[in-house]
mmCIF file of C-alpha atoms in Angstrom:
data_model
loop_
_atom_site.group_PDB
_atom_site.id
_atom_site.type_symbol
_atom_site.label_atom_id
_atom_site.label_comp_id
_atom_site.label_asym_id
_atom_site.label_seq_id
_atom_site.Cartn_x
_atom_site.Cartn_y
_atom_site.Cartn_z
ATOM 1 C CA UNK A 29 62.768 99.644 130.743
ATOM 2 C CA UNK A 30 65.316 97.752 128.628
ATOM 3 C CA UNK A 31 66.630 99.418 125.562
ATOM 4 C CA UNK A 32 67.217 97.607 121.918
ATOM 5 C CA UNK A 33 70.695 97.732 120.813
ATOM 6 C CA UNK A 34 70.923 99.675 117.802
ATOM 7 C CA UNK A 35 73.426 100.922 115.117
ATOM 8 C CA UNK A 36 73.899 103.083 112.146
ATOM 9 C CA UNK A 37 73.395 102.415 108.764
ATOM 10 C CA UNK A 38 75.426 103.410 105.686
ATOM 11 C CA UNK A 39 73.193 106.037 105.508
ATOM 12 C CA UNK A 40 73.663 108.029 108.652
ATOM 13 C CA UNK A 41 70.000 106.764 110.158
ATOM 14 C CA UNK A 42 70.094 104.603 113.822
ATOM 15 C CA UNK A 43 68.805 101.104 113.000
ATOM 16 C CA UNK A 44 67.202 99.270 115.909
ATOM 17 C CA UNK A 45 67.752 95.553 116.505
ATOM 18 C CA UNK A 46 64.845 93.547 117.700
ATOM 19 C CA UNK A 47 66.518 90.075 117.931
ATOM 20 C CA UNK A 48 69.932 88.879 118.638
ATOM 21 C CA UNK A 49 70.389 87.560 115.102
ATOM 22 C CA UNK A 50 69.913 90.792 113.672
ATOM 23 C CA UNK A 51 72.789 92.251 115.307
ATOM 24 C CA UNK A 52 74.604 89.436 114.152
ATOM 25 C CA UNK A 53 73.252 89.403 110.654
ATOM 26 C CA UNK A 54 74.564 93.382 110.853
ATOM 27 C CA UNK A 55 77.905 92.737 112.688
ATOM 28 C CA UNK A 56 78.415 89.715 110.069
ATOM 29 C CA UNK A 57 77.929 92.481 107.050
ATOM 30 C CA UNK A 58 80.171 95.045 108.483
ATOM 31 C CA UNK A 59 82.883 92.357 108.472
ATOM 32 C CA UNK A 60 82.093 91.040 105.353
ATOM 33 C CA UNK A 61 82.265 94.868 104.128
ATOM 34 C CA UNK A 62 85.610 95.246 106.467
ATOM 35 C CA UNK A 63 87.352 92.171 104.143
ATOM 36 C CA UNK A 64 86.408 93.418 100.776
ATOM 37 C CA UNK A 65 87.821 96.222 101.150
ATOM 38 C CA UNK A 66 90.854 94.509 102.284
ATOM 39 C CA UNK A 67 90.568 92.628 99.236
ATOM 40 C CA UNK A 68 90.709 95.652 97.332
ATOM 41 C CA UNK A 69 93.615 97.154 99.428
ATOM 42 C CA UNK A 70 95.778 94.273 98.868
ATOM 43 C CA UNK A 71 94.781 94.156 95.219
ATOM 44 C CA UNK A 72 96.174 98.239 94.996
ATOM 45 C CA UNK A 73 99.032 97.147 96.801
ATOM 46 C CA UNK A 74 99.935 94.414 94.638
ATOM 47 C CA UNK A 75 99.645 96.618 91.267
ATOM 48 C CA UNK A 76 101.091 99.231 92.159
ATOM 49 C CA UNK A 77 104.347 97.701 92.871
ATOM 50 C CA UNK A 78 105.589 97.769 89.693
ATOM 51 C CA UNK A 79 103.908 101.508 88.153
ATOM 52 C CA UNK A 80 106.288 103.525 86.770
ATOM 53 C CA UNK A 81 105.583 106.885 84.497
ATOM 54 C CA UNK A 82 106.892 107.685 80.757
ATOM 55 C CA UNK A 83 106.853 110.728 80.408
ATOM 56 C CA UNK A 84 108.679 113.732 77.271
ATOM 57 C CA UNK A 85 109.978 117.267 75.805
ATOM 58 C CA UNK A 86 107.378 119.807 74.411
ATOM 59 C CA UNK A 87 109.091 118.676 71.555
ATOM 60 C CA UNK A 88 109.339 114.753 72.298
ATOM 61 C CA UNK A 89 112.932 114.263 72.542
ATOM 62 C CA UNK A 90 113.876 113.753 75.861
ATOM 63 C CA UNK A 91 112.564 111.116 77.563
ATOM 64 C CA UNK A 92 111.996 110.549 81.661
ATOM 65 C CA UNK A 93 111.053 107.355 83.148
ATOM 66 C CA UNK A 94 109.928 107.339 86.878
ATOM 67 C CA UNK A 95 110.396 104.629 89.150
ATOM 68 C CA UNK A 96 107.507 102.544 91.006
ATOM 69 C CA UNK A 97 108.578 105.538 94.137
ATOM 70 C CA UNK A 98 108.145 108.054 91.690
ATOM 71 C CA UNK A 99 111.638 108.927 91.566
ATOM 72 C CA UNK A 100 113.666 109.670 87.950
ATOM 73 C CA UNK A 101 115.333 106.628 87.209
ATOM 74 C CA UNK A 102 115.710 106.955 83.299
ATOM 75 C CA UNK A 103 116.757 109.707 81.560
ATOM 76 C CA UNK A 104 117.129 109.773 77.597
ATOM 77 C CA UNK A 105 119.116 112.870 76.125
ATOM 78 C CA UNK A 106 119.637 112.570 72.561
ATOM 79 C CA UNK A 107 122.284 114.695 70.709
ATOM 80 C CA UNK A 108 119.980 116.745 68.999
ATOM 81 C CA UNK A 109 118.588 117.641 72.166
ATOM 82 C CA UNK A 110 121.933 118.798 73.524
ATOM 83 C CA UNK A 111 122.179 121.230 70.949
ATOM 84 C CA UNK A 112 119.550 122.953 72.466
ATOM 85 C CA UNK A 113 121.581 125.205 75.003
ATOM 86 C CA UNK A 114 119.671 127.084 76.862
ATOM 87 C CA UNK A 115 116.542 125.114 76.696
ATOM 88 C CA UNK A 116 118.126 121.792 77.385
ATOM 89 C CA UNK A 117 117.051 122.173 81.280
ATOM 90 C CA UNK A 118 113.597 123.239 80.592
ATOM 91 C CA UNK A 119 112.947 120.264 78.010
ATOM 92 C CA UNK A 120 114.218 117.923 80.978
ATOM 93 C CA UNK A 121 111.976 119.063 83.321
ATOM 94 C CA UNK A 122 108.952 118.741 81.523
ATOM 95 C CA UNK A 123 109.654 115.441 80.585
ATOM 96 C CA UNK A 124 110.286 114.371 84.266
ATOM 97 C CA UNK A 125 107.222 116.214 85.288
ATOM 98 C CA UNK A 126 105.273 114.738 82.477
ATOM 99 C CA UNK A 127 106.537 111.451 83.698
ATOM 100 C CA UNK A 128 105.525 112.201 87.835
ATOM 101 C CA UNK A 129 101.978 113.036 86.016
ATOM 102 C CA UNK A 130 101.209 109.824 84.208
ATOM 103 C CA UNK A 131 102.215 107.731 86.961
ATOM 104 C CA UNK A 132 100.347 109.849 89.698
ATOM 105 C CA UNK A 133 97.065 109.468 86.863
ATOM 106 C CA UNK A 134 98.025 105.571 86.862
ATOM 107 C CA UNK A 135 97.800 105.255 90.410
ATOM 108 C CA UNK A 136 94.753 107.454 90.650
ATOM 109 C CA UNK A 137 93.196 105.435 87.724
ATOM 110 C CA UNK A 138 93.669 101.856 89.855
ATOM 111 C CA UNK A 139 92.613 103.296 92.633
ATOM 112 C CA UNK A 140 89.511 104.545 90.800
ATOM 113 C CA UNK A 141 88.789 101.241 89.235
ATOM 114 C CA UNK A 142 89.345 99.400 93.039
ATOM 115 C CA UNK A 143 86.645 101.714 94.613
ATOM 116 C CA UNK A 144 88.580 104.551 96.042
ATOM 117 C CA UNK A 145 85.957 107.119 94.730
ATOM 118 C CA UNK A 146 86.581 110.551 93.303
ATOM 119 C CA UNK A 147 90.361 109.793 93.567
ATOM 120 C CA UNK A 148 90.981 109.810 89.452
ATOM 121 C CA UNK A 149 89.258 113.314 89.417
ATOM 122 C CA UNK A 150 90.834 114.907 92.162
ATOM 123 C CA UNK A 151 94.774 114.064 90.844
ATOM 124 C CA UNK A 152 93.047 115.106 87.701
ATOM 125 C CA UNK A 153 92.798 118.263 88.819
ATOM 126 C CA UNK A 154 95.612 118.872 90.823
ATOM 127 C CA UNK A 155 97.895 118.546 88.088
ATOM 128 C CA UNK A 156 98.303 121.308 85.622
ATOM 129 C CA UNK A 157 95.723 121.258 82.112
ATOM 130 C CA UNK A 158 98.879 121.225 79.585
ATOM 131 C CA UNK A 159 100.685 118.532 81.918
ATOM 132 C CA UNK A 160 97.501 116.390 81.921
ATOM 133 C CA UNK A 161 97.373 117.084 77.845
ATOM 134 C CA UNK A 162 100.514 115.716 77.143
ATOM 135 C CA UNK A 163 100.218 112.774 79.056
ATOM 136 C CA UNK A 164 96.996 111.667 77.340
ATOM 137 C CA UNK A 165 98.730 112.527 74.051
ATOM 138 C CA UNK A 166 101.534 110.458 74.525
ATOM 139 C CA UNK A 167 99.509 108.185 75.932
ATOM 140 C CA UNK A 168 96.964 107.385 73.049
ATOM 141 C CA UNK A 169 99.935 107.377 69.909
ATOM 142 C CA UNK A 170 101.694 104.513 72.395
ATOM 143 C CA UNK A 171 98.138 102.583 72.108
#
């Protein structure tokens, strides 16, 4: 008794293969599947190369820039904020975590929009509500 080669579908079933062509017609669609996402890879890649994050104060004065590694590479103290003793350090670092936020939504939001599924939604919810809510404040009044 000879057996049909067979395979599995996107959907988990086994698929059986009657003719030679139809394997090929399958193995041709997995590779054509295979490059696309490539495609999409390479197109992430590419983008994110450059994202950096903005991010502020409670109060909007201080201002953190993160690099395309995520790493502070700007950081705007104006006098006013100095003045602020004891709260100068807190102000700081919400506006560098405010800053790590917005690019980490960024690179979830690209990834979304290539096809990497609930990626956008998961960040989403790993970073914290009033985090989240400032970035999409600051983000719509620079719009």
């Amino acid at each position: 008794m000879s057996e049909q080669p067979s395979g599995r579908t996107g959907s988990g079933s086994k698929r059986e293969f009657h003719h030679p062509e139809e394997v090929l017609a399958f193995v041709e669609g997995i590779r054509e599947s295979n490059r696309r996402a490539i495609g999409r890879y390479e197109q992430y890649v590419e983008q994110v190369g450059d994202l950096t994050g903005e991010g502020f104060s409670s109060d909007g004065t201080v201002r953190a820039e993160v690099d395309h590694d995520g790493i502070v590479a700007a950081l705007d103290i104006p006098d006013t904020a100095l003045r602020r003793g004891r709260y100068l350090a807190e102000m700081i670092l919400t506006a560098i975590r405010e800053a790590q936020a917005a690019r980490a939504l960024k690179l979830a939001e690209l990834g979304s929009a290539l096809g990497a599924g609930r990626t956008l939604e998961m960040v989403r919810e790993a970073i914290p509500e009033h985090v989240r809510d400032a970035v999409e404040q600051h983000r719509e009044r620079h719009r």
